[in-house]
């Protein structure tokens, strides 16, 4: 049964992809949805058995690679982290499948779409169930590939091609780090199996690499490389630029990539490697700082975006920052809890956005929507649930994980982390709570509540989505409402034994309990900031201040708003100072100067030019004049004698003088 | 007593003079032919001297053969020269540049 969870999506993908011609539009949709749905049902059973009953499965199918001491098995490990991820992936994926049956109804390539979605799910499942780093890497790369295929689904569109290439290439940068991490792991532990690595991590704490004349702490280096992989995949600051551009794919793809599968892989890797990260305080600090910076940056950028999907994309980026920095605080279970909750409300938000976009004939600009509440009441209420949950409104799902992460940052007596970094992450995290609620409600207002900016033909054609699209939305909304409350005690309750051995927090890093005894005012702080965000968004949008803000803040007058709307010009900076120089270097230096220049010139082209030239020059010696012939004759005889005389001296210092003499003669 | 170095010097200097005669001569092909004859002369002189010195007859036999060869060579050379003159009406060396590489 456990392997069926994994291989049902693969089978579904192959059949709906290769046999889509015979299954047809509805057939492939239903078939693939059913495959994932049964996989979901079985992962519920797995969750019950592994998570609640406390068994743990470790299945080995056979040997994959065996060379010397390297042995990689096809192994599948089902522990607590895996089953939680299984639930997240299969549930969101099956709802997305169900949603796309109707959403992609008119698309001529629907079997292909379904096959890609399904293979995406399969690779993600392979990623989370792997019992060694190399098999995990297979899933990791497979997810990247599937994201390329999905973002590029409408392959005739140029932006889709560009975004897909961008997503793939930027992910590849992170993958390179991950590869180095795997190699370093093998160098250190002589194995890539999780069981070996995590068992040996405390013992090899003093292992260090000798590189570039200095010692590098082995586990810190490994964790750093693994984290570079996570930066790429989870779109942390620095390699985040692919995520907003990945919006070029169809909306269900965005929901799948952003909510449940792809971006969570990096966080999953961090959580999985908790037993490794715990032994390197420096990496925890990097996680903390980079995660909080990402949360802040993406939250701030989300405020001034005008594209419906990009706002939600930046909120994903921001929430991933929360997950990463909660890993940095050694609260991996909270991170996974937030990941789970986030999957529900983010999938809800994306699919509702898809519903809105579907209703207004593929218009994505929020400034050209408005008043949709009277046309799409169900979508409005679902999206409101999603937004409230995202903003951390009390007693919704987001509240239980996000506010808890913020409370964790307020504990000031972490031994392993610098006080400065803790307070930095606290402030950045808190401010991004404000940003989160602000842009969520800005989205709600601009899309649903403000005066309509739709054109008349569009207004006539606005319609509520069909039931087949609203059904998955409703299920996700129920998840966003209740999941946090229901699973809080299971995931992050005090003394919960749900995680068993799958997550390790060193006792010296564990300040989990302290969060329960914070001052009441600090516990209220995130909520107050949320309310302020909602309040400001409402004031700006309801009153006539809106128009003032349109001209004063959204307009070009405010440089800051312009800067934020352009995503802090990070893309421009990358393009101008990294990508164009690299491309120029590639074309001018390596291609033109080296490949076609130096190597060609010293190789085939040079030889083919050199030989005729010099043969022409040498044949010019035969001038036809008898005296010249005599001259060369005698010179030649002289040289013959010289060689005979110096024969014994050829290999000492005289050689140089002689050879210079010869070369000079040659040039004459 | 015969001085070894004197005799060797004479033949070598004679040879070098004839080489220079070919080498430095830019104009007259007759001078080149004469230098060639002188070269033969110096070589046969050397052979005769060494046959005397080593008390061996083979050097003298060789010198006789060389004399024959030199005579035939010069006659053939002069014949070529006459034919050349008949065609070109000149024997100036500088103008012998019809065959270029």
XYZ file of N, CA, C and O in Angstrom, chain A residues 449-517:
276
model
N -14.465 44.572 -3.786
C -15.300 45.544 -3.091
C -15.305 46.935 -3.712
O -16.316 47.636 -3.637
N -14.201 47.349 -4.318
C -14.176 48.708 -4.850
C -15.122 48.850 -6.034
O -15.703 47.876 -6.498
N -15.234 50.086 -6.509
C -16.059 50.283 -7.702
C -15.467 49.539 -8.880
O -14.258 49.358 -8.977
N -16.342 49.161 -9.766
C -15.899 48.291 -10.844
C -15.128 49.073 -11.894
O -15.489 50.188 -12.257
N -14.055 48.473 -12.369
C -13.326 49.038 -13.486
C -13.410 48.146 -14.700
O -12.648 48.301 -15.641
N -14.334 47.185 -14.638
C -14.453 46.264 -15.758
C -15.115 46.948 -16.937
O -15.901 47.882 -16.773
N -14.799 46.472 -18.119
C -15.513 46.985 -19.286
C -16.889 46.322 -19.359
O -17.120 45.261 -18.786
N -17.778 46.963 -20.108
C -19.154 46.478 -20.113
C -19.294 45.057 -20.684
O -19.987 44.229 -20.090
N -18.641 44.744 -21.794
C -18.757 43.365 -22.282
C -18.281 42.343 -21.266
O -18.868 41.266 -21.138
N -17.255 42.707 -20.494
C -16.756 41.778 -19.475
C -17.773 41.576 -18.372
O -17.999 40.467 -17.902
N -18.407 42.694 -17.951
C -19.385 42.599 -16.863
C -20.524 41.686 -17.253
O -20.996 40.871 -16.458
N -20.935 41.771 -18.513
C -22.039 40.916 -18.958
C -21.647 39.449 -18.888
O -22.437 38.594 -18.511
N -20.371 39.192 -19.192
C -19.979 37.783 -19.254
C -19.478 37.237 -17.923
O -19.091 36.072 -17.840
N -19.440 38.070 -16.867
C -18.957 37.566 -15.577
C -19.932 36.532 -15.039
O -21.143 36.719 -15.083
N -19.367 35.404 -14.573
C -20.236 34.344 -14.071
C -19.502 33.615 -12.956
O -18.273 33.582 -12.924
N -20.314 33.063 -12.058
C -19.722 32.256 -11.002
C -19.199 30.964 -11.599
O -19.718 30.453 -12.595
N -18.106 30.457 -11.023
C -17.504 29.241 -11.562
C -18.444 28.061 -11.378
O -19.279 28.055 -10.473
N -18.298 27.042 -12.246
C -19.156 25.853 -12.100
C -18.854 25.092 -10.811
O -17.815 25.299 -10.173
N -19.763 24.210 -10.461
C -19.668 23.518 -9.177
C -18.418 22.676 -9.075
O -17.851 22.525 -7.997
N -17.975 22.161 -10.208
C -16.793 21.305 -10.177
C -15.542 22.082 -9.786
O -14.595 21.521 -9.250
N -15.559 23.401 -10.054
C -14.436 24.211 -9.606
C -14.627 24.677 -8.181
O -13.665 24.885 -7.441
N -15.868 24.880 -7.787
C -16.104 25.390 -6.429
C -15.971 24.295 -5.378
O -15.655 24.578 -4.220
N -16.165 23.040 -5.787
C -16.077 21.951 -4.819
C -14.691 21.852 -4.176
O -14.585 21.869 -2.938
N -13.608 21.785 -4.982
C -12.291 21.749 -4.331
C -12.017 22.996 -3.509
O -11.384 22.915 -2.444
N -12.510 24.138 -3.983
C -12.320 25.370 -3.221
C -12.976 25.258 -1.859
O -12.413 25.665 -0.840
N -14.184 24.695 -1.830
C -14.891 24.574 -0.558
C -14.153 23.644 0.394
O -14.018 23.943 1.585
N -13.640 22.541 -0.162
C -12.904 21.611 0.704
C -11.677 22.292 1.285
O -11.373 22.198 2.467
N -10.974 23.041 0.400
C -9.784 23.759 0.880
C -10.161 24.818 1.897
O -9.424 25.059 2.859
N -11.310 25.450 1.700
C -11.737 26.469 2.660
C -12.013 25.825 4.007
O -11.654 26.380 5.057
N -12.624 24.641 3.993
C -12.841 23.936 5.258
C -11.508 23.633 5.917
O -11.332 23.792 7.127
N -10.540 23.203 5.075
C -9.199 22.968 5.610
C -8.607 24.223 6.197
O -8.033 24.209 7.285
N -8.742 25.357 5.488
C -8.179 26.607 5.996
C -8.873 27.055 7.266
O -8.288 27.753 8.084
N -10.136 26.683 7.432
C -10.846 27.101 8.644
C -10.447 26.228 9.834
O -10.151 26.728 10.917
N -10.436 24.925 9.631
C -10.392 24.043 10.790
C -9.088 23.294 10.988
O -8.835 22.787 12.070
N -8.279 23.184 9.938
C -7.139 22.283 10.046
C -6.185 22.693 11.156
O -5.682 21.869 11.914
N -5.937 24.017 11.249
C -5.004 24.488 12.259
C -5.446 24.113 13.657
O -4.661 23.612 14.461
N -6.702 24.345 13.928
C -7.210 24.059 15.266
C -7.154 22.567 15.561
O -6.740 22.137 16.640
N -7.568 21.775 14.542
C -7.654 20.341 14.772
C -6.286 19.706 14.985
O -6.142 18.800 15.796
N -5.297 20.190 14.240
C -4.025 19.476 14.295
C -2.985 20.185 15.150
O -1.851 19.739 15.206
N -3.370 21.268 15.805
C -2.359 22.009 16.568
C -1.728 21.151 17.655
O -0.502 21.060 17.760
N -2.573 20.470 18.404
C -2.028 19.700 19.510
C -1.225 18.511 19.022
O -0.302 18.058 19.684
N -1.618 18.029 17.834
C -0.874 16.904 17.290
C 0.506 17.333 16.844
O 1.502 16.667 17.112
N 0.575 18.489 16.173
C 1.836 18.883 15.555
C 2.751 19.613 16.520
O 3.922 19.288 16.612
N 2.210 20.623 17.195
C 3.096 21.451 18.008
C 2.632 21.530 19.453
O 3.058 22.403 20.190
N 1.747 20.616 19.830
C 1.311 20.636 21.214
C 2.466 20.356 22.157
O 3.489 19.797 21.772
N 2.310 20.764 23.388
C 3.394 20.555 24.341
C 3.565 19.058 24.576
O 2.626 18.348 24.901
N 4.787 18.611 24.380
C 5.086 17.216 24.666
C 4.441 16.240 23.712
O 4.238 15.078 24.058
N 4.136 16.653 22.511
C 3.551 15.717 21.569
C 4.617 14.723 21.104
O 5.772 15.083 20.897
N 4.197 13.470 21.015
C 5.191 12.476 20.574
C 4.934 12.076 19.126
O 5.263 10.989 18.702
N 4.338 13.011 18.389
C 3.994 12.703 17.010
C 5.243 12.521 16.149
O 5.289 11.678 15.274
N 6.269 13.324 16.411
C 7.428 13.344 15.497
C 8.396 12.211 15.765
O 9.177 11.862 14.898
N 8.329 11.666 16.975
C 9.234 10.576 17.347
C 10.679 10.918 17.008
O 11.166 11.955 17.421
N 11.331 10.084 16.190
C 12.744 10.356 15.940
C 13.004 11.173 14.704
O 14.147 11.421 14.358
N 11.953 11.591 14.030
C 12.192 12.175 12.718
C 12.726 13.598 12.795
O 13.354 14.063 11.856
N 12.459 14.278 13.895
C 13.004 15.626 14.069
C 13.807 15.634 15.337
O 13.375 15.113 16.367
N 14.989 16.197 15.256
C 15.795 16.301 16.458
C 16.020 17.769 16.767
O 16.385 18.544 15.890
N 15.766 18.141 17.999
C 16.134 19.467 18.460
C 17.036 19.258 19.657
O 16.652 18.592 20.617
N 18.235 19.789 19.573
C 19.141 19.626 20.707
C 18.535 20.306 21.918
O 17.954 21.398 21.798
N 18.619 19.707 23.077
C 18.022 20.320 24.267
C 18.537 21.727 24.518
O 17.809 22.586 24.994
N 19.795 21.961 24.101
C 20.359 23.288 24.363
C 19.716 24.335 23.444
O 19.716 25.524 23.731
N 19.138 23.880 22.320
C 18.476 24.820 21.408
C 16.977 24.907 21.655
O 16.291 25.654 20.978
N 16.466 24.083 22.528
C 15.025 23.930 22.605
C 14.407 24.919 23.581
O 14.512 24.760 24.797
N 13.789 25.954 23.029
C 13.104 26.926 23.896
C 11.643 27.002 23.543
O 11.005 28.029 23.629
N 11.172 25.848 23.075
C 9.827 25.724 22.581
C 8.791 26.105 23.641
O 7.832 26.818 23.377
N 9.049 25.681 24.841
C 8.059 25.863 25.908
C 7.978 27.314 26.342
O 6.926 27.787 26.756
N 9.100 28.027 26.195
C 9.144 29.411 26.662
C 8.055 30.265 26.010
O 7.591 31.232 26.596
N 7.703 29.871 24.772
C 6.724 30.668 24.048
C 5.382 30.706 24.766
O 4.587 31.625 24.569
N 5.135 29.720 25.608
C 3.848 29.682 26.291
C 3.791 30.658 27.460
O 2.729 30.965 27.981
N 4.940 31.125 27.888
C 4.946 32.022 29.036
C 5.422 33.426 28.682
O 6.066 34.093 29.466
